[in-house]
Coordinates of C-alpha atoms in Angstrom, one line a residue:
Chain A
M1 CA -13.9 17.3 19.0
N2 CA -17.6 16.3 18.8
T3 CA -18.5 13.5 21.1
S4 CA -19.4 10.9 18.3
A5 CA -15.9 11.6 16.8
L6 CA -14.2 11.2 20.1
I7 CA -15.9 8.0 21.0
T8 CA -15.1 6.5 17.7
M9 CA -11.5 7.5 17.8
V10 CA -10.8 6.6 21.5
A11 CA -12.5 3.2 21.1
S12 CA -10.8 2.4 17.9
F13 CA -7.3 3.5 19.3
A14 CA -7.9 1.7 22.6
V15 CA -8.8 -1.5 21.0
I16 CA -6.1 -1.6 18.4
T17 CA -3.5 -0.5 20.9
F18 CA -4.6 -3.2 23.4
M19 CA -4.5 -5.9 20.8
T20 CA -1.2 -4.8 19.5
A21 CA 0.4 -4.8 23.0
Y22 CA -1.3 -8.1 24.0
Y23 CA 0.1 -10.1 21.1
F24 CA 3.4 -8.5 21.3
I25 CA 4.0 -9.0 24.9
K26 CA 2.7 -12.7 24.6
V27 CA 5.4 -13.2 21.9
L28 CA 7.9 -11.7 24.4
R29 CA 6.8 -13.7 27.4
T30 CA 6.4 -17.1 25.6
P31 CA 9.7 -19.2 26.2
P32 CA 11.2 -20.9 23.1
K33 CA 10.3 -24.4 22.9
D34 CA 13.7 -25.9 21.6
P35 CA 16.1 -23.0 21.7
Q36 CA 19.0 -25.2 20.3
N37 CA 17.1 -26.3 17.2
D38 CA 14.4 -23.9 16.5
S39 CA 13.9 -21.5 13.4
Y40 CA 16.1 -18.8 15.0
S41 CA 19.9 -18.6 14.7
E42 CA 20.4 -16.1 17.6
T43 CA 20.6 -17.8 21.0
N44 CA 17.8 -16.7 23.2
Chain B
M1 CA 19.2 -27.0 -2.6
A2 CA 21.6 -24.3 -1.6
N3 CA 19.2 -22.2 0.6
K4 CA 20.6 -21.8 4.1
E5 CA 18.8 -18.6 5.1
S6 CA 17.5 -18.3 8.6
W7 CA 15.7 -15.7 10.9
G8 CA 17.9 -14.4 13.8
S9 CA 15.3 -14.0 16.4
R10 CA 11.5 -14.3 16.8
V11 CA 11.0 -10.6 17.4
G12 CA 13.2 -9.9 14.4
L13 CA 10.9 -12.0 12.2
I14 CA 7.7 -10.2 13.6
L15 CA 9.2 -6.7 13.0
A16 CA 10.4 -7.7 9.4
M17 CA 7.0 -9.2 8.9
A18 CA 5.1 -6.1 10.2
G19 CA 7.8 -3.9 8.1
N20 CA 6.7 -5.8 5.1
A21 CA 3.1 -4.7 5.8
V22 CA 3.7 -1.2 6.9
G23 CA 4.2 0.9 3.9
L24 CA 3.7 4.5 2.7
G25 CA 0.0 3.7 2.3
N26 CA -0.5 3.4 6.1
F27 CA 0.1 7.1 6.3
L28 CA -0.8 8.3 2.9
R29 CA -3.7 6.2 1.7
F30 CA -5.5 5.1 5.0
P31 CA -6.4 8.7 6.2
V32 CA -7.6 9.5 2.8
Q33 CA -9.7 6.5 2.5
A34 CA -11.3 7.0 5.8
I35 CA -12.2 10.7 4.9
Q36 CA -13.7 9.6 1.5
N37 CA -15.7 6.7 3.0
G38 CA -17.6 7.6 6.0
G39 CA -15.1 9.3 8.4
G40 CA -15.0 7.4 11.7
A41 CA -17.6 5.0 10.5
F42 CA -15.1 3.7 7.9
I43 CA -13.5 1.7 10.9
I44 CA -16.4 -0.6 11.2
P45 CA -16.1 -2.1 7.5
Y46 CA -12.4 -1.7 7.9
I47 CA -12.1 -3.7 11.2
T48 CA -14.8 -6.2 9.9
C49 CA -12.8 -6.9 6.8
F50 CA -9.7 -7.1 8.8
I51 CA -11.2 -9.8 11.1
L52 CA -13.1 -11.6 8.3
M53 CA -10.6 -11.3 5.5
G54 CA -7.2 -9.9 6.6
V55 CA -6.6 -12.2 9.8
P56 CA -7.8 -15.5 8.0
L57 CA -5.3 -14.7 5.0
L58 CA -2.5 -14.0 7.5
Y59 CA -3.1 -17.5 8.9
V60 CA -3.3 -19.1 5.5
E61 CA -0.3 -17.4 4.0
W62 CA 1.9 -17.9 7.0
A63 CA 0.8 -21.5 7.1
M64 CA 1.4 -22.0 3.3
G65 CA 4.8 -20.6 3.7
R66 CA 5.9 -22.7 6.7
F67 CA 4.4 -25.9 5.0
G68 CA 6.4 -25.2 1.8
G69 CA 9.4 -24.5 3.8
K70 CA 9.3 -28.0 5.1
S71 CA 10.2 -29.4 1.7
D72 CA 12.8 -26.5 1.1
N73 CA 10.5 -24.3 -1.0
H74 CA 10.9 -20.7 -0.4
S75 CA 8.8 -19.0 -3.1
T76 CA 5.3 -19.4 -4.1
P77 CA 5.4 -21.5 -7.2
F78 CA 6.9 -24.4 -5.5
I79 CA 5.0 -23.8 -2.2
L80 CA 1.7 -23.9 -4.1
D81 CA 3.2 -26.9 -6.1
S82 CA 3.9 -28.8 -2.8
M83 CA 0.2 -28.4 -1.8
D84 CA -1.4 -30.4 -4.6
K85 CA -0.3 -32.7 -7.4
K86 CA -1.7 -30.6 -10.3
R87 CA 0.9 -29.0 -12.4
L88 CA -1.0 -25.7 -12.9
W89 CA -0.4 -24.5 -9.2
K90 CA 3.1 -23.7 -9.9
Y91 CA 2.0 -21.3 -12.8
I92 CA -0.4 -19.8 -10.5
G93 CA 2.4 -19.4 -7.9
V94 CA 4.3 -17.1 -10.5
F95 CA 2.0 -14.3 -9.1
G96 CA 4.0 -14.5 -5.8
I97 CA 7.1 -13.6 -7.8
F98 CA 5.9 -11.4 -10.6
T99 CA 3.8 -9.2 -8.2
N100 CA 6.9 -8.6 -6.1
I101 CA 9.2 -7.5 -8.7
A102 CA 6.7 -5.5 -10.7
V103 CA 5.6 -3.6 -7.5
A104 CA 9.3 -3.3 -6.5
A105 CA 9.9 -1.7 -9.8
Y106 CA 7.7 1.4 -9.1
Y107 CA 7.7 1.3 -5.2
C108 CA 11.5 1.8 -5.0
Y109 CA 11.0 5.1 -7.0
L110 CA 8.4 6.2 -4.6
E111 CA 10.8 5.2 -1.6
S112 CA 13.6 7.1 -3.3
W113 CA 11.5 10.2 -3.1
T114 CA 11.3 9.9 0.6
L115 CA 15.2 9.6 0.8
S116 CA 15.7 12.7 -1.4
Y117 CA 13.2 14.7 0.6
M118 CA 15.0 13.7 3.8
Y119 CA 18.2 15.1 2.2
H120 CA 16.6 18.2 1.1
S121 CA 15.0 18.8 4.4
I122 CA 18.5 18.6 6.2
V123 CA 20.1 21.0 3.6
G124 CA 17.2 23.5 4.0
T125 CA 16.2 23.5 0.3
F126 CA 12.6 24.2 1.4
K127 CA 13.4 27.1 3.6
G128 CA 11.8 30.2 2.6
M129 CA 9.8 28.6 -0.2
D130 CA 6.0 29.3 -0.3
Q131 CA 3.5 26.4 -0.9
G132 CA 3.6 26.9 -4.6
A133 CA 7.2 26.7 -4.9
I134 CA 7.4 23.5 -2.9
A135 CA 4.6 22.0 -5.3
S136 CA 6.6 23.2 -8.3
F137 CA 9.8 21.5 -6.8
F138 CA 7.9 18.3 -6.6
N139 CA 6.4 18.5 -9.9
S140 CA 10.0 19.2 -11.5
Y141 CA 11.3 16.5 -9.4
I142 CA 9.1 13.8 -11.0
D143 CA 9.5 15.4 -14.6
V144 CA 12.7 13.4 -15.3
S145 CA 12.2 13.5 -19.2
N146 CA 12.7 17.3 -18.8
L147 CA 16.4 17.5 -18.2
Q148 CA 16.3 21.4 -18.1
S149 CA 14.5 21.3 -14.8
G150 CA 17.8 19.8 -13.4
V151 CA 15.9 18.2 -10.5
G152 CA 14.9 15.4 -12.8
I153 CA 18.5 13.9 -12.9
E154 CA 18.5 14.1 -9.1
A155 CA 15.4 11.9 -9.0
V156 CA 17.3 9.1 -11.1
I157 CA 20.3 9.4 -8.9
F158 CA 18.3 8.9 -5.8
W159 CA 16.4 6.1 -7.4
I160 CA 19.5 4.3 -8.2
L161 CA 21.0 4.9 -4.7
C162 CA 17.8 3.5 -3.3
L163 CA 17.9 0.5 -5.4
F164 CA 21.6 0.0 -4.5
L165 CA 20.7 0.3 -0.8
N166 CA 17.9 -2.5 -1.2
T167 CA 20.2 -4.7 -3.1
W168 CA 23.2 -4.5 -0.6
I169 CA 20.8 -5.1 2.4
L170 CA 19.3 -8.1 0.4
S171 CA 22.8 -9.5 -0.1
K172 CA 23.5 -9.4 3.5
G173 CA 20.8 -12.3 3.9
L174 CA 17.6 -12.4 6.0
S175 CA 19.1 -12.1 9.6
G176 CA 22.0 -10.2 8.6
G177 CA 20.2 -7.6 6.3
V178 CA 16.5 -7.7 6.1
E179 CA 16.0 -8.5 9.8
K180 CA 18.5 -6.0 11.0
T181 CA 17.0 -3.1 9.1
A182 CA 13.5 -4.0 10.5
K183 CA 14.9 -4.0 13.8
I184 CA 16.3 -0.5 13.4
G185 CA 13.6 0.8 11.2
M186 CA 10.4 -0.2 12.8
P187 CA 11.1 1.2 16.3
L188 CA 12.5 4.4 14.7
L189 CA 9.2 4.4 12.5
I190 CA 6.9 4.3 15.5
L191 CA 9.0 6.9 17.5
F192 CA 8.9 9.4 14.7
G193 CA 5.2 8.6 14.1
I194 CA 4.4 9.3 17.8
F195 CA 6.2 12.5 17.8
L196 CA 4.5 13.8 14.6
A197 CA 1.2 12.7 15.8
Y198 CA 1.7 14.6 19.2
K199 CA 2.8 17.7 17.1
G200 CA -0.2 17.2 15.0
I201 CA -2.9 16.6 17.5
T202 CA -1.6 19.4 19.9
L203 CA -1.3 22.1 17.0
K204 CA -3.1 25.3 18.3
A205 CA -4.8 27.9 16.0
G206 CA -2.8 31.0 16.2
H207 CA 0.5 29.5 17.1
D208 CA 3.3 28.8 14.4
A209 CA 0.8 30.2 11.8
A210 CA -1.7 27.5 12.0
I211 CA -5.3 28.7 11.3
N212 CA -7.0 25.6 13.1
D213 CA -6.4 23.3 15.9
G214 CA -5.0 20.2 15.0
T215 CA -8.1 18.5 16.8
L216 CA -10.3 19.9 14.0
G217 CA -8.6 17.5 11.4
M218 CA -9.1 14.6 13.9
N219 CA -12.6 15.7 14.3
Y220 CA -13.1 15.8 10.6
L221 CA -11.6 12.4 10.1
W222 CA -13.2 10.6 13.0
T223 CA -16.9 12.0 12.8
P224 CA -18.8 8.9 11.9
D225 CA -21.3 9.1 9.0
F226 CA -23.1 5.8 9.8
S227 CA -25.3 5.9 6.7
S228 CA -22.0 5.1 4.6
I229 CA -21.9 1.7 6.0
W230 CA -24.8 0.7 3.8
N231 CA -22.9 1.6 0.7
A232 CA -21.2 -1.3 -1.2
K233 CA -18.6 0.8 -2.3
V234 CA -17.4 1.7 1.3
W235 CA -17.1 -1.9 1.9
L236 CA -15.1 -2.4 -1.2
A237 CA -12.7 0.5 -0.3
A238 CA -12.4 -1.1 3.3
A239 CA -11.5 -4.6 1.8
G240 CA -9.1 -2.9 -0.6
Q241 CA -7.4 -0.9 2.2
I242 CA -6.8 -4.1 4.2
F243 CA -5.4 -5.9 1.3
F244 CA -2.8 -3.3 0.6
T245 CA -2.0 -2.6 4.1
L246 CA -1.4 -6.2 5.1
S247 CA 0.6 -6.9 1.8
L248 CA -1.7 -9.9 1.2
G249 CA -1.7 -11.8 -2.0
M250 CA 2.0 -10.9 -2.8
G251 CA 4.0 -14.0 -1.8
S252 CA 6.3 -12.1 0.5
I253 CA 4.6 -13.4 3.5
H254 CA 4.7 -16.9 2.3
C255 CA 8.5 -16.4 1.6
Y256 CA 9.2 -15.0 5.1
A257 CA 7.2 -17.7 6.9
S258 CA 9.0 -20.6 4.7
Y259 CA 12.1 -20.0 7.0
V260 CA 10.1 -21.0 10.2
K261 CA 10.5 -24.6 11.2
S262 CA 7.1 -26.7 11.9
K263 CA 7.7 -27.0 15.4
D264 CA 7.6 -23.2 15.7
D265 CA 4.5 -21.0 16.1
I266 CA 3.0 -19.0 13.3
A267 CA -0.5 -18.4 14.6
L268 CA 0.8 -15.8 17.4
N269 CA 3.5 -14.5 15.1
S270 CA 1.0 -13.7 12.3
Q271 CA -1.3 -11.9 14.7
S272 CA 1.4 -9.9 16.4
A273 CA 2.7 -8.6 13.1
G274 CA -0.7 -8.0 11.6
W275 CA -2.0 -6.0 14.7
M276 CA 1.3 -3.9 14.6
N277 CA 0.5 -3.0 11.2
E278 CA -2.9 -1.8 12.2
F279 CA -1.4 0.2 15.1
V280 CA 0.8 2.0 12.7
E281 CA -2.0 2.5 10.2
V282 CA -4.9 3.4 12.3
V283 CA -3.5 5.1 15.5
L284 CA -0.4 6.9 13.8
G285 CA -1.6 7.0 10.3
S286 CA -4.7 9.0 11.2
S287 CA -3.0 11.4 13.6
I288 CA -0.2 13.0 11.5
L289 CA -1.1 14.0 7.8
I290 CA -4.8 15.3 8.2
P291 CA -4.5 17.0 11.6
I292 CA -1.3 18.8 10.4
A293 CA -2.8 19.7 7.0
V294 CA -6.3 20.7 8.4
G295 CA -4.5 22.9 11.0
Y296 CA -2.9 24.9 8.3
L297 CA -5.1 24.6 5.1
G298 CA -8.6 24.1 6.6
I299 CA -10.8 21.4 5.9
D300 CA -12.1 22.4 2.4
Q301 CA -8.6 22.6 0.9
V302 CA -7.6 19.3 2.5
V303 CA -10.6 17.6 1.2
E304 CA -10.0 18.9 -2.2
M305 CA -6.4 17.7 -2.1
T306 CA -7.0 14.3 -0.8
K307 CA -9.3 13.6 -4.0
T308 CA -5.9 12.8 -5.9
G309 CA -4.7 10.6 -3.0
G310 CA -2.3 11.4 -0.1
L311 CA 0.8 11.7 -2.2
G312 CA 0.2 15.4 -3.0
L313 CA -0.4 16.3 0.6
G314 CA 2.7 14.3 2.0
F315 CA 5.1 15.6 -0.7
K316 CA 3.8 19.0 -1.8
T317 CA 2.3 20.3 1.2
L318 CA 3.8 18.9 4.5
P319 CA 7.3 20.2 3.7
Y320 CA 5.8 23.8 3.6
L321 CA 3.8 23.3 6.8
F322 CA 6.9 22.1 8.5
Q323 CA 8.6 25.4 7.7
Q324 CA 6.2 27.2 9.9
W325 CA 7.5 25.4 13.0
G326 CA 10.9 27.3 12.8
D327 CA 14.2 26.4 11.2
T328 CA 15.3 23.6 13.6
M329 CA 11.9 22.1 14.0
A330 CA 11.4 22.2 10.1
I331 CA 14.6 20.0 9.8
V332 CA 13.6 17.7 12.6
A333 CA 10.0 17.2 11.4
G334 CA 11.1 17.0 7.7
V335 CA 13.7 14.3 8.7
M336 CA 11.2 12.4 10.7
W337 CA 8.2 12.6 8.3
F338 CA 10.3 11.4 5.3
G339 CA 12.4 9.0 7.5
L340 CA 9.2 7.5 8.7
L341 CA 8.0 7.1 5.2
F342 CA 11.5 5.8 4.1
F343 CA 11.6 3.1 6.8
A344 CA 8.1 2.3 6.0
G345 CA 9.1 1.8 2.3
I346 CA 12.3 0.0 2.7
T347 CA 11.0 -2.7 5.0
S348 CA 8.3 -3.4 2.4
S349 CA 10.6 -3.3 -0.8
L350 CA 13.0 -5.6 1.1
A351 CA 10.4 -8.1 1.5
M352 CA 9.6 -7.9 -2.3
G353 CA 13.1 -9.1 -2.9
T354 CA 13.1 -12.3 -0.9
P355 CA 10.8 -14.3 -3.1
W356 CA 12.9 -13.8 -6.2
M357 CA 16.1 -14.7 -4.2
G358 CA 14.5 -17.6 -2.6
F359 CA 13.4 -19.0 -6.0
L360 CA 16.7 -18.5 -7.6
E361 CA 18.7 -19.9 -4.5
D362 CA 16.3 -22.9 -4.3
E363 CA 16.0 -23.6 -7.9
F364 CA 19.1 -22.8 -9.6
G365 CA 21.6 -22.9 -6.9
W366 CA 22.4 -19.2 -7.0
S367 CA 24.3 -17.5 -4.1
R368 CA 22.4 -14.9 -1.9
Q369 CA 24.7 -12.3 -3.4
K370 CA 23.9 -13.2 -7.0
G371 CA 20.2 -13.3 -6.3
A372 CA 20.2 -10.0 -4.6
W373 CA 22.3 -8.3 -7.3
S374 CA 19.9 -10.0 -9.9
F375 CA 17.0 -8.5 -8.2
G376 CA 18.3 -5.2 -8.3
L377 CA 19.1 -5.4 -11.9
V378 CA 15.5 -6.7 -12.7
V379 CA 13.8 -3.9 -10.7
F380 CA 16.2 -1.4 -12.6
I381 CA 15.3 -2.7 -15.9
L382 CA 11.6 -3.0 -15.0
G383 CA 11.5 0.2 -13.1
L384 CA 13.2 2.5 -15.7
P385 CA 9.9 3.1 -17.6
T386 CA 8.1 4.1 -14.5
V387 CA 10.9 6.6 -13.7
L388 CA 11.2 8.0 -17.2
F389 CA 7.5 8.1 -18.1
F390 CA 6.0 8.7 -14.8
K391 CA 3.9 11.4 -16.1
E392 CA 2.8 9.3 -19.0
G393 CA 1.0 7.1 -16.5
V394 CA 3.2 3.9 -16.6
F395 CA 3.7 4.1 -12.7
D396 CA 0.0 4.1 -12.3
E397 CA -0.5 1.4 -14.8
Y398 CA 2.2 -0.8 -12.9
D399 CA 0.4 -0.1 -9.6
Y400 CA -3.1 -0.9 -11.0
W401 CA -2.2 -4.2 -12.6
A402 CA 0.6 -5.5 -10.4
G403 CA -0.2 -3.8 -7.1
T404 CA -3.9 -4.0 -7.2
V405 CA -5.5 -6.6 -9.6
S406 CA -2.9 -9.3 -9.2
L407 CA -3.2 -9.2 -5.4
V408 CA -6.8 -9.8 -5.4
V409 CA -6.6 -12.5 -8.2
F410 CA -3.7 -14.6 -6.3
A411 CA -5.4 -14.2 -3.0
L412 CA -8.7 -15.6 -4.2
I413 CA -6.8 -18.6 -5.9
E414 CA -4.7 -19.3 -3.0
I415 CA -7.7 -19.3 -0.5
I416 CA -9.4 -21.9 -2.8
L417 CA -6.3 -23.9 -3.0
F418 CA -5.8 -23.9 0.8
A419 CA -9.4 -24.4 1.9
W420 CA -10.8 -26.4 -0.8
V421 CA -8.1 -28.4 -2.7
F422 CA -5.4 -28.8 0.1
G423 CA -8.3 -29.3 2.5
I424 CA -9.6 -27.2 5.4
D425 CA -8.8 -30.0 7.8
K426 CA -5.3 -30.3 6.7
G427 CA -5.0 -26.5 6.5
W428 CA -6.3 -26.0 9.9
R429 CA -3.8 -28.7 11.4
E430 CA -1.0 -26.5 9.6
I431 CA -2.3 -23.3 11.1
T432 CA -2.6 -24.7 14.7
E433 CA 0.5 -26.7 14.7
S434 CA 2.8 -25.6 17.6
A435 CA 0.5 -22.5 17.9
D436 CA 1.3 -20.3 20.9
I437 CA -2.1 -19.1 21.0
K438 CA -5.6 -20.7 20.7
V439 CA -6.8 -20.1 17.2
P440 CA -10.7 -19.5 17.5
N441 CA -12.4 -22.6 15.8
F442 CA -14.7 -20.0 14.1
Y443 CA -11.8 -19.2 11.8
K444 CA -12.1 -22.8 10.2
F445 CA -15.5 -21.9 9.0
V446 CA -14.4 -18.3 8.0
I447 CA -11.4 -19.6 6.0
K448 CA -13.5 -22.0 4.1
Y449 CA -16.7 -20.1 3.4
V450 CA -16.5 -16.4 4.5
T451 CA -13.0 -15.3 3.3
P452 CA -13.4 -16.8 -0.2
L453 CA -16.8 -15.3 -0.6
I454 CA -15.5 -11.8 0.5
L455 CA -12.7 -12.2 -2.0
A456 CA -15.0 -13.2 -4.6
F457 CA -17.0 -10.0 -3.9
V458 CA -14.0 -8.0 -4.0
F459 CA -13.0 -9.5 -7.5
F460 CA -16.3 -9.4 -9.2
A461 CA -17.1 -6.0 -7.9
S462 CA -13.9 -4.7 -9.4
L463 CA -14.7 -6.1 -12.7
P464 CA -16.4 -3.1 -14.0
D465 CA -13.5 -0.9 -12.9
I466 CA -11.0 -3.4 -14.5
W467 CA -13.1 -3.2 -17.9
K468 CA -13.0 0.7 -17.5
T469 CA -9.3 0.7 -17.0
I470 CA -8.6 -1.6 -20.0
N471 CA -10.8 0.7 -22.4
H472 CA -9.3 4.1 -21.0
T473 CA -13.0 5.0 -20.2
A474 CA -11.9 8.0 -17.8
T475 CA -9.4 9.5 -20.2
K476 CA -11.9 9.1 -23.3
T477 CA -14.5 10.8 -21.0
E478 CA -12.2 13.6 -20.4
I479 CA -11.5 14.0 -24.1
A480 CA -15.4 13.9 -24.9
E481 CA -15.8 16.7 -22.1
A482 CA -13.1 18.8 -23.5
S483 CA -14.3 18.5 -26.9
N484 CA -17.9 19.4 -25.9
P485 CA -17.9 21.2 -22.6
Q486 CA -21.8 21.3 -22.8
I487 CA -21.6 17.7 -21.4
L488 CA -19.9 19.3 -18.1
K489 CA -22.5 22.0 -17.9
D490 CA -25.3 19.5 -18.1
E491 CA -23.7 17.6 -15.3
I492 CA -23.3 20.6 -13.1
Y493 CA -26.9 21.3 -13.6
A494 CA -28.0 17.8 -12.8
I495 CA -25.9 17.7 -9.6
R496 CA -27.3 21.0 -8.5
N497 CA -30.8 20.1 -9.3
F498 CA -30.9 16.8 -7.7
E499 CA -28.6 17.1 -4.7
L500 CA -28.0 20.9 -3.9
N501 CA -31.6 22.2 -4.2
N502 CA -31.4 24.3 -0.7
L503 CA -27.9 25.7 -1.3
S504 CA -27.0 29.0 -3.2
D505 CA -24.1 29.4 -5.5
S506 CA -22.0 31.4 -3.1
Q507 CA -22.3 28.4 -0.5
I508 CA -21.3 25.9 -3.3
Y509 CA -18.4 28.0 -4.6
F510 CA -17.1 30.3 -1.8
G511 CA -18.3 28.6 1.4
Q512 CA -15.4 28.6 3.8
N513 CA -14.9 25.1 5.5
I514 CA -18.2 23.8 4.2
M515 CA -17.1 20.5 5.1
N516 CA -17.4 21.4 8.8
E517 CA -21.1 22.3 8.6
E518 CA -22.9 19.4 10.3
K519 CA -26.1 20.5 8.7
Y520 CA -25.1 19.3 5.4
S521 CA -25.0 15.4 4.7
K522 CA -21.9 13.8 3.4
A523 CA -23.7 13.3 0.0
E524 CA -24.2 17.2 -0.2
K525 CA -20.7 17.8 0.7
A526 CA -19.5 15.4 -2.0
A527 CA -21.7 17.0 -4.5
I528 CA -20.6 20.4 -3.6
F529 CA -17.0 19.3 -4.4
A530 CA -18.1 17.4 -7.6
V531 CA -19.8 20.7 -8.7
R532 CA -16.6 22.9 -7.9
E533 CA -14.3 20.3 -9.8
K534 CA -16.6 20.1 -12.7
S535 CA -16.9 23.9 -13.0
N536 CA -13.1 24.3 -12.8
L537 CA -12.7 21.6 -15.7
Y538 CA -15.5 23.8 -17.7
K539 CA -13.6 26.8 -17.2
T540 CA -10.4 25.3 -18.4
Y541 CA -12.0 23.7 -21.3
T542 CA -13.8 26.9 -22.6
A543 CA -10.7 29.2 -21.8
E544 CA -9.2 30.9 -24.9
S545 CA -5.7 29.7 -23.9
F546 CA -6.9 26.0 -23.9
S547 CA -5.8 24.0 -27.2
L548 CA -8.0 21.1 -27.7
N549 CA -5.6 19.3 -30.1
E550 CA -2.8 19.5 -27.7
F551 CA -4.9 18.3 -24.9
K552 CA -6.1 15.5 -27.0
R553 CA -2.5 14.6 -28.2
E554 CA -1.4 14.6 -24.5
K555 CA -4.2 12.1 -23.5
E556 CA -3.6 9.9 -26.4
R557 CA 0.1 9.9 -25.7
I558 CA -0.7 8.6 -22.1
M559 CA -3.1 5.9 -23.4
W560 CA -0.4 4.8 -25.9
F561 CA 2.2 4.4 -23.0
K562 CA -0.4 2.7 -21.0
N563 CA -1.1 0.2 -23.7
I564 CA 2.6 -0.5 -24.1
S565 CA 3.0 -1.2 -20.4
R566 CA 0.4 -3.9 -20.3
P567 CA 1.9 -6.3 -22.8
F568 CA 5.4 -5.6 -21.2
L569 CA 4.0 -6.7 -17.7
I570 CA 2.4 -9.8 -19.3
A571 CA 5.8 -10.7 -21.0
V572 CA 7.5 -10.2 -17.7
F573 CA 4.9 -12.7 -16.1
G574 CA 5.4 -15.2 -19.2
L575 CA 9.2 -15.0 -18.5
I576 CA 9.1 -15.8 -14.9
A577 CA 6.6 -18.6 -15.9
Y578 CA 9.1 -19.9 -18.3
M579 CA 11.7 -19.9 -15.5
V580 CA 9.4 -21.9 -13.3
H581 CA 9.1 -24.3 -16.2
L582 CA 12.7 -24.7 -16.3
A583 CA 13.1 -25.1 -12.7
S584 CA 10.6 -27.8 -12.7
K585 CA 12.3 -29.8 -15.5
R586 CA 15.6 -29.3 -13.7
R587 CA 14.0 -30.8 -10.4
K588 CA 12.9 -33.8 -12.6
T589 CA 16.4 -34.2 -14.0
L590 CA 17.8 -34.1 -10.5
K591 CA 15.4 -36.5 -9.1
T592 CA 16.2 -39.1 -11.9
I593 CA 19.9 -38.6 -11.1

């Protein structure tokens, strides 16, 4: 691959993968505010 | 109000919402758009549109949905109605039901192809077939009206099976059906995607009959042509891609979010689902179709094939290329590729069913099962013309009016309602209420001014195209060119004269992998393909076997079918608007009681 293609691809992949992982991990790590009375029927 | 639906878990909601966004377009449309609009440089307008249009609309649609849910509204007519006193809004909200069922009508058919191709990959139908035979198989498959082909009936069976599957899952409810499917489908989709991307990128010339390295395809897709970012058409393409990929302007996000309570977050949820879709589209979507196709066919052929979109490559070419990997791997890769497309499809089509069901459950007290089966029936009736008259362009017509124009119109109106009628201060409170992340204040400005302007740009820039579609300009031009091939000859001469001065005919017609030549600009490469394409048409229209009258009759038939589809879709819209009117009257009666 040529340098410009490689840089564009790696930069795009890195930013998007980072943002996806960042937000998803944040969802997993955020404790429920009121587990008994929230929007979700399954107990956390 | 009988609607007692709820989500099972937060992760389930995010996966369902991401599944709603991730569709076949992530794998078949995005890489083609990137190739046609500046290669790697396409990511600049694409991400800019994501940040300035996609992210704000995600915030807005989630916020509108949750706001509507507070007063037990789970479909856009009454979600919009709850935001302002004017009666007009609930009729604007009809778009949020109409678009979903009209898109589901043709989308479920597309989804059924993936199911069928998965089956054929397992039973080894494609084993020993050459590329031409696999392409013919696809052509007979979609030729449902030609019963002699035998495969056409099978397409109908798989379509009904697919509709039944969608309806059955919907009848199990949000957490028991939609969410469970997303929890299984999304991880599998990502797993299959990673495996196929690995196979695509590591493809080596000389191994498994490949003629190029897979990285050559990645190189072609990602080589940036920065001059393209000054082209308004590229920006329009990027904005359009963001629209379709995130399922914005459809009403399904509103519906899913309406089951979230006000004390629960929507800001982080919307970002997590939105970025997950971007990961699937940009990282996985760019690493499968193009590297594998270029590895076996070369760049020139792939570029020619992508001109008609990614469907041809996905269904006519990839099954053949998988055969080169050996018997077992052909089955594995076929199941993974079509399985991945199937999961992408079904998680989206399920989302299309929920606004209709939510509307009937809320307004007419229907049970979940009754709502789901009525959705299946409506999609069957609406979808039948797209199946039977696929070749006559009914499918494309639905896609254009319901799956393209309606989305832009509805999104433009909803953001004006949210930012200017409902009020940005109130709207901002809705977005940030119980948020688990800090929403940058800059989005308050973006939602009020920038996103509406971008949407207005997209809408007004599309008007010439809409006008051309209404008038069948492309078909009429083709008839004119066929009637007088000199038009094509003049056009070929003009392109050569103005854009290909330094290139010989042999380079234009026979150059191997000319797309890989760095000395030619993107415009020159596009011109080479335009000349090739127009020359082929010229040859067709001047061949002795060509019958002009037959050609004209065929084109006129297509225009007739398209002309019939339009009032049909308008009638469906009108019918839903009437149901909304009845629901509104019913609400008033219930209030007085």
